[in-house]
Structure formats: C-alpha cells, structure tokens
Coordinates of C-alpha atoms in Angstrom, one line a residue:
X1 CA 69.1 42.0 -93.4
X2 CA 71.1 42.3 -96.5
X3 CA 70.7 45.0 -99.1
X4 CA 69.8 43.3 -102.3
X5 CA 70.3 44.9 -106.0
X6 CA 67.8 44.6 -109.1
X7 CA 70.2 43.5 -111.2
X8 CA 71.7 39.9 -111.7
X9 CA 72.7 36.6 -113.5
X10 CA 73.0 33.1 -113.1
X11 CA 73.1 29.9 -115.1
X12 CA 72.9 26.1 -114.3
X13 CA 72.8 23.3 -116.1
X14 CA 71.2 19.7 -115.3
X15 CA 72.4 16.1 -116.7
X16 CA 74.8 13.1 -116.3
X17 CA 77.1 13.6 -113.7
X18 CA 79.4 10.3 -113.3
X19 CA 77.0 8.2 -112.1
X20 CA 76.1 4.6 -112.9
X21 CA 76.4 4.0 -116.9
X22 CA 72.0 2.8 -117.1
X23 CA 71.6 6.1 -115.3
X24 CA 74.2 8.5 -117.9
X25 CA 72.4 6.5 -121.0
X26 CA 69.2 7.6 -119.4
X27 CA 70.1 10.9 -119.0
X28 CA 72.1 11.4 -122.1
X29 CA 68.8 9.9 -124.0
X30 CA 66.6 12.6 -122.7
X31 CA 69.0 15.4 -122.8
X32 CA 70.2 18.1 -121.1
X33 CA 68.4 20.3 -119.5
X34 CA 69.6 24.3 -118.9
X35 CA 68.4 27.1 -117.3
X36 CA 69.2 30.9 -117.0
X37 CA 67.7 33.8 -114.9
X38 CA 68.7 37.5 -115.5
X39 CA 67.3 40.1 -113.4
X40 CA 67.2 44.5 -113.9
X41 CA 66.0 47.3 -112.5
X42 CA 61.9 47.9 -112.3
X43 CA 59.7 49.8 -110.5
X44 CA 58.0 46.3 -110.3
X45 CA 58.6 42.9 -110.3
X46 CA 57.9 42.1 -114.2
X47 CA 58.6 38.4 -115.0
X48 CA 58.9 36.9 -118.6
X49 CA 59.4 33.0 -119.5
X50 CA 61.3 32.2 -122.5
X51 CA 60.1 28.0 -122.7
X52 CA 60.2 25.7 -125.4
X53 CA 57.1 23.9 -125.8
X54 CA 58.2 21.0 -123.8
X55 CA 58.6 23.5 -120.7
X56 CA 55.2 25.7 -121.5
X57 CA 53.3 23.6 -119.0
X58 CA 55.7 24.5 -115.9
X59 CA 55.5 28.0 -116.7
X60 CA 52.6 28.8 -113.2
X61 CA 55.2 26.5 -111.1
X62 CA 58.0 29.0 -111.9
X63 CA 56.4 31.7 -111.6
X64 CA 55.4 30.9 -108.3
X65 CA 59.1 30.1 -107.7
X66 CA 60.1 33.4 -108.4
X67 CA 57.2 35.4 -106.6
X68 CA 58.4 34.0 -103.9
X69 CA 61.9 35.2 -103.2
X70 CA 61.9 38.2 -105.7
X71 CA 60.0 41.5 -105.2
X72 CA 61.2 43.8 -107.6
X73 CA 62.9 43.9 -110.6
X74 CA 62.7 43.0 -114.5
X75 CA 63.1 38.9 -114.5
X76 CA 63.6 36.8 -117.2
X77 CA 63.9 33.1 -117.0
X78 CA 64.9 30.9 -120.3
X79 CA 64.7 27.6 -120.1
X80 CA 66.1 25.0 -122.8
X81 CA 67.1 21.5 -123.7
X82 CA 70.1 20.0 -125.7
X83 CA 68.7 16.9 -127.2
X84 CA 71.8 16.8 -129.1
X85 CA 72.8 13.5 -127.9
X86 CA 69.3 11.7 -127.4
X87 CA 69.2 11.6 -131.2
X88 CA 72.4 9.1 -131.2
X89 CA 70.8 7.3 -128.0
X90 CA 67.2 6.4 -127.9
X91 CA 65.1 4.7 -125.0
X92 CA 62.0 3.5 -126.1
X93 CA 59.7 2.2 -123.1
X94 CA 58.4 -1.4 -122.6
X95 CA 55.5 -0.3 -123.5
X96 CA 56.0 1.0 -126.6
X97 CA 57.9 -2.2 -127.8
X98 CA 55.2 -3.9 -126.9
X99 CA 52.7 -2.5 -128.6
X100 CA 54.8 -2.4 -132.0
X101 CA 55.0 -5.7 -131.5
X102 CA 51.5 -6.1 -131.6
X103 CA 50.9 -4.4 -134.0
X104 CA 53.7 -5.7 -136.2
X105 CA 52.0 -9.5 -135.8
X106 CA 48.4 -7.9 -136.4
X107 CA 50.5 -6.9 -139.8
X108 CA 51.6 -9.5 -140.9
X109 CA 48.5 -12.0 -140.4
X110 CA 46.9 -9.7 -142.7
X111 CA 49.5 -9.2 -144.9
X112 CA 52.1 -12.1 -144.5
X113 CA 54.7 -10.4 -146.9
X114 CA 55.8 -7.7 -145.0
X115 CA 58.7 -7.2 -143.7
X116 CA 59.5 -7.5 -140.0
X117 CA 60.3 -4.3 -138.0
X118 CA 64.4 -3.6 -137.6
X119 CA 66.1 -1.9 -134.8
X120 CA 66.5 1.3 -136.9
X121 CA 62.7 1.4 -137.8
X122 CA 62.0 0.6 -133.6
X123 CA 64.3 3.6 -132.5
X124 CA 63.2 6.2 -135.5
X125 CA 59.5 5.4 -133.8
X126 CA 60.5 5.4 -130.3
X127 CA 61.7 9.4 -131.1
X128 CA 58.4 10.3 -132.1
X129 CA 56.1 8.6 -129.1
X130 CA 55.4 10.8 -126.3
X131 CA 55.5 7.8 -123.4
X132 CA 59.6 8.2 -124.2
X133 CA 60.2 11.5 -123.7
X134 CA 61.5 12.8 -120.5
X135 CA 59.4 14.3 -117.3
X136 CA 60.6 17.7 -117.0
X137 CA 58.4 18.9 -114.1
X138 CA 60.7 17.9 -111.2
X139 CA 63.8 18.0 -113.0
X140 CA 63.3 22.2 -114.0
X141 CA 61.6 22.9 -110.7
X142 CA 65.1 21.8 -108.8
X143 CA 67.7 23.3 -111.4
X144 CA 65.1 26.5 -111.4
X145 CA 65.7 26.9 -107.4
X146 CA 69.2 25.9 -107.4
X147 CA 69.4 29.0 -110.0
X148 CA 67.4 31.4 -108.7
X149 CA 69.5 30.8 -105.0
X150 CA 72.9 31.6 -107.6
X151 CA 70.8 34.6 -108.5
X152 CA 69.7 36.0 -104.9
X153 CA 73.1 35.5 -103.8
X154 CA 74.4 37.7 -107.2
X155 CA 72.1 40.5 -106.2
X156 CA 72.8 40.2 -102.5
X157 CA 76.7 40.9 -103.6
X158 CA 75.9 43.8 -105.7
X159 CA 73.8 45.1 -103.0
X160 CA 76.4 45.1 -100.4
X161 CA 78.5 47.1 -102.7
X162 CA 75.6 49.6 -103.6
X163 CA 75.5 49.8 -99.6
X164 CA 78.9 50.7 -98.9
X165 CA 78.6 53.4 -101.9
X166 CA 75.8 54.8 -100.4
X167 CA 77.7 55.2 -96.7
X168 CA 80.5 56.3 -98.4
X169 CA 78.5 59.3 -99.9
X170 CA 76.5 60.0 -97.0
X171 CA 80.0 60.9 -95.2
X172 CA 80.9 62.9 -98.0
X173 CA 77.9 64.7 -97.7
X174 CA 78.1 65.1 -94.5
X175 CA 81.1 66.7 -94.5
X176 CA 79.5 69.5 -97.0
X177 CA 76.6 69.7 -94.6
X178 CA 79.1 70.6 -91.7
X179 CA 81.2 73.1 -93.7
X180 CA 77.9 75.3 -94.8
X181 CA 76.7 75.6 -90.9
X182 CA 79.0 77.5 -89.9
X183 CA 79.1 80.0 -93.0
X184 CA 75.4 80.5 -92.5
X185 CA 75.1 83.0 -89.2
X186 CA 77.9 84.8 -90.7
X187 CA 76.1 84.8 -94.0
X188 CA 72.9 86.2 -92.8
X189 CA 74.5 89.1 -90.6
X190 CA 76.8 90.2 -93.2
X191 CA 73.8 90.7 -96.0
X192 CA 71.7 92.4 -93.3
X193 CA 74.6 94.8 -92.4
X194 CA 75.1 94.9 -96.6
X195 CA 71.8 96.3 -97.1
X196 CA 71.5 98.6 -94.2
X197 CA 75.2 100.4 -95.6
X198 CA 73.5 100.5 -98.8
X199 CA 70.2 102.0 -97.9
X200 CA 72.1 105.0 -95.8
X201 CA 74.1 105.6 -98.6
X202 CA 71.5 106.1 -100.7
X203 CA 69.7 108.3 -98.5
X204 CA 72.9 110.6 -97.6
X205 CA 73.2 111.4 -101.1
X206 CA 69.4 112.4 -101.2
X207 CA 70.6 115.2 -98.8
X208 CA 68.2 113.7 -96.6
X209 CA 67.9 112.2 -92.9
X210 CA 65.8 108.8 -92.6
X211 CA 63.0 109.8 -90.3
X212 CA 62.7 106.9 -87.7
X213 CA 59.6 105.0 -89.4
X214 CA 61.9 105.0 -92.7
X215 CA 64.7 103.3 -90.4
X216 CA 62.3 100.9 -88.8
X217 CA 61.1 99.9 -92.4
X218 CA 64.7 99.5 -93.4
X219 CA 65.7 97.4 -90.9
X220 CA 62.6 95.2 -91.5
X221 CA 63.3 94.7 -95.1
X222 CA 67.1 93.9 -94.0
X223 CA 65.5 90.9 -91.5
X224 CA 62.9 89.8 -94.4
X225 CA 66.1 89.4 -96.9
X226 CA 68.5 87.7 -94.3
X227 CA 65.7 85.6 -94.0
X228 CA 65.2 84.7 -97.3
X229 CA 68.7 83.6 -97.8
X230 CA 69.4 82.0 -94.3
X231 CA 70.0 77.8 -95.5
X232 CA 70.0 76.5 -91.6
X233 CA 66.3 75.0 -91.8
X234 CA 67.6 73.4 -95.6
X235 CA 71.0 72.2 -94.0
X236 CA 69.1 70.7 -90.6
X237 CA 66.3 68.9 -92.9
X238 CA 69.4 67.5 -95.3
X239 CA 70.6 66.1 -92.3
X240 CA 67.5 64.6 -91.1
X241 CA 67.2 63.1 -94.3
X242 CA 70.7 61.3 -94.5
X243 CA 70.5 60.1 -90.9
X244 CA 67.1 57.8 -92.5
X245 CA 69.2 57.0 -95.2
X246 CA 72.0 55.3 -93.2
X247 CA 69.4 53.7 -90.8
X248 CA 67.4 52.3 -94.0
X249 CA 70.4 50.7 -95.9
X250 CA 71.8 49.3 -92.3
X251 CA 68.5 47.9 -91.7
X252 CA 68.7 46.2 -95.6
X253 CA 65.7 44.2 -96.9
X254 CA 63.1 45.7 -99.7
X255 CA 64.3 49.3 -99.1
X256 CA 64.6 50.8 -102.5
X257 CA 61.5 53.1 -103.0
X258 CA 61.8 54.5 -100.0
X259 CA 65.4 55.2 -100.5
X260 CA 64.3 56.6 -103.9
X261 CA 61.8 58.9 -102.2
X262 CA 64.6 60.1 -99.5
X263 CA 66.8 61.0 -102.7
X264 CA 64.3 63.3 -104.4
X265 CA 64.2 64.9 -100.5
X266 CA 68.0 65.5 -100.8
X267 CA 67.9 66.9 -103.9
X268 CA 65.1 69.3 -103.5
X269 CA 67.1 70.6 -100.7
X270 CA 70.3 70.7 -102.5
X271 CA 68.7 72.7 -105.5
X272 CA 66.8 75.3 -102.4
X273 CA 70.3 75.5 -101.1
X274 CA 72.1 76.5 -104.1
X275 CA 68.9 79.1 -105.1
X276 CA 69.3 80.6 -102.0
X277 CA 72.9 80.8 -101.9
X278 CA 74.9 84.5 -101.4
X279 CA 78.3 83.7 -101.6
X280 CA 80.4 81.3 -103.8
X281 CA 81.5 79.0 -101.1
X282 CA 77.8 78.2 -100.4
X283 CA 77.6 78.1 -104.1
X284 CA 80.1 75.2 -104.6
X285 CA 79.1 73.4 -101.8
X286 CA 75.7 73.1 -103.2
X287 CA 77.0 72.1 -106.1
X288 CA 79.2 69.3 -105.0
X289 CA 76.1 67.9 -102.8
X290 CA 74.0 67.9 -106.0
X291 CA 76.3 66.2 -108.0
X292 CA 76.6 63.4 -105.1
X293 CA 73.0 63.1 -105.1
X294 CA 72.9 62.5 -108.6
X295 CA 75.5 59.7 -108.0
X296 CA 73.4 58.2 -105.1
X297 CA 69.8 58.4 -107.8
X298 CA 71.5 56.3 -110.1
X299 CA 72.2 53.5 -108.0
X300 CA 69.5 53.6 -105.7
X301 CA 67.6 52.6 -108.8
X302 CA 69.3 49.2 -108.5
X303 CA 68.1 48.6 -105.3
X304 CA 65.2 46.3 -104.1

C-alpha cells in the first residue's frame, strides 16, 4: 500500500460543458457549482464544512463521503455556487407559470383594471420561488467525490516523497550506527585501563602498596564505569528500531502514529547515546543522529 500524507488540496468545478444549448441554458440558469477540499496534519481526523445555506442540508452526505476514505488529518470542505449568470437567465417551471396565471385571472375578475403580468414581472417571480431553483444533492455528491479522489491522489504524491525521505535517512543513519560499533569495545577497554593507571598512580604517591582487596575493589569500579559508558545495547536497540521503520513505510497504509512512536524510540536513544558518550567521535556521531531524527519528527507528522 501507498504511504499517504496529511496534507493536501484539490478543486473542481461543475457546470455547462458543450453540450446541447436547452441543456447549457439549464445549467447556466442554476449556476455553477464549485467545490474545494484542503487537508493538514492532525492527531485526528477533524472535518469542517464551509456551506452556503443552499448546501447546509448535504452537510451528513459529505461527511460520510469523507469518513470514508480519510483517517486522519485536519479537513476542510467549502462548497459554493456562482449564480452570477442565472440572474441574466431565468427558468421558471411549468408550474409556476401556471399558477401565476391563475392567479393573475383570479385578479383581475376581482379587479378588472389591473394590469396583466409582463415577462419582466414573470422572471423577477420565478427568482424568488423555490420549485425553480436547482437540486444540488446529486450534483455536490459527484463533484464532492470526483474532488476528494484529486485529493487522495495529492496526499498519496506527497506521501511517496515523505517515504523516500524517510529511506534516505534511515541509510544515513545507518551509516552513523555502523561507525559507533566499532569505536565501542575499544571505548570501554581504554576507560577501564584509564582508571586503573589513575588509581595506581594515586596510590604510589601515597607511598603505599594496594593490598589485594583494595585491587579487587579497583578493578570492580573500573568494570562498573566501562559499563556505564559501553553504547552497544543503545546502538543494537537503534537498529532494531530503524529496521521497523523501513518495514512500516514499505508496507504504507495508516502508518503515521506508529511511525511517530518509533521516532520518540530513536531519539531517546540518540540523547542516551550522546550522555553516555567518552570521546568526541561518539560525541558527533550522536549529534548528527539527533539532528536526523529531528528531520524524520517533522515529517512523520505529515503522515497518515
């Protein structure tokens, strides 16, 4: 499966579209309808509808739209329609015309003087009945897919490139991993040896000779401070941790919080590393994973 990112846009945009002329009139008498869906990063998929009051009443069908192929992430869908031409064009139902007529002759027996209805006074009417307006429902439902499919495939672009990042830093580190393993035997033996020199020194100049229970304690403070500073359990978990890192993003799908729980693990053992560190190579190599890490938190953030 693909890795997918949080974050993402996509517009589209419904009405005439060379048809037959009845069928542009129609369609440039209702409107045209648009719709946009933007997408960040969440702990949660959090949705918000931006509708005019027109679209209020599809609000539960979208949502459900969007449940359905999104997981996680901030979401926000606006929806809105240009009625800039139906103004010039109107379309009043059969209906409608008959009931003004009807109403016009009702009029008229009462009140024989009046006027007959024009064709200006029929179409300023006709804008304000409801049986003229438009249908929205299956009209925002299709463009709504059609968008959110633009938007999937927008994250699922941005994911493969978070993936490849994420490889490409997991080699890196990998690399760091491999130069610290062999510094650490070495380490260990030279700051035993270190503190043995030191603590013979210090008792020649007492004018003394270590009894052998004073050696025996010497030596076992030497093994309990080589311990202390020996990275090998740090540097084996650090790999354990990358190898479920590379098999997570090649395996894609909804992997983000786990990916951001597998980056907290690197960087805890980055940070142990760099306490526990003796010498300045193990020093910058600590460093160097850590700002890596930091590099990897950010855009794991991003991902679904």
């Amino acid at each position: 499966m693909p890795v997918y990112s949080m974050t993402g846009y996509a517009s589209g945009q419904s009405g005439p579209a060379g048809g037959p002329p009845e069928a542009d009139i129609k369609a440039a008498a209702a409107g045209r309808l648009g719709v946009e869906i933007r997408s960040v990063n969440s702990r949660f998929l959090d949705l918000t509808f931006k509708l005019p009051e027109e679209l209020r009443q599809h609000e539960p069908t979208l949502r459900e739209l969007l449940t359905a192929r999104l997981k996680r992430g901030k979401v926000e869908l606006r929806a809105a329609i240009d009625s800039s031409g139906a103004a010039a064009i109107a379309d009043p139902s059969s209906k409608l015309l008959q009931r003004l007529n009807g109403v016009q002759d009702h009029i008229r027996a009462w009140l024989p003087g009046a006027r007959e209805l024009s064709v200006a006074d029929v179409l300023r009417l006709a804008a304000g009945d409801t049986s003229t307006r438009n249908d929205w429902g299956p009209d925002l439902s299709d463009l709504a897919a059609k968008t959110l499919e633009d938007l999937v495939a927008a994250r699922e672009r941005e994911g493969g490139r978070l993936a490849k990042m994420l490889l490409d830093h997991l080699a890196l580190l990998r690399g760091l991993v491999a130069q610290a393993l062999p510094l650490v035997p070495q380490l260990v033996e030279q700051q035993r040896s270190r503190f043995l020199e030191r603590w013979q020194e210090a008792m020649g100049a007492s004018g003394g000779t270590p009894p052998d229970a004073a050696q025996d304690r010497a030596l076992t403070e030497a093994t309990a401070f080589a311990i202390r500073i020996d990275v090998a359990e740090e540097l084996t978990r650090l790999g354990s941790h990358l190898d479920e890192i590379e098999r997570l993003v090649k395996k894609g799908g909804e992997i983000g919080k786990r990916l951001d729980f597998l980056i907290q693990e690197l960087h805890r053992e980055a940070n142990t590393l760099g306490s526990k560190s003796a010498t300045l190579e193990l020093t910058r190599i600590g460093v160097d994973m850590k700002v890596l890490i930091e590099q990897m938190r950010e855009q794991v953030q991003n991902i679904e």
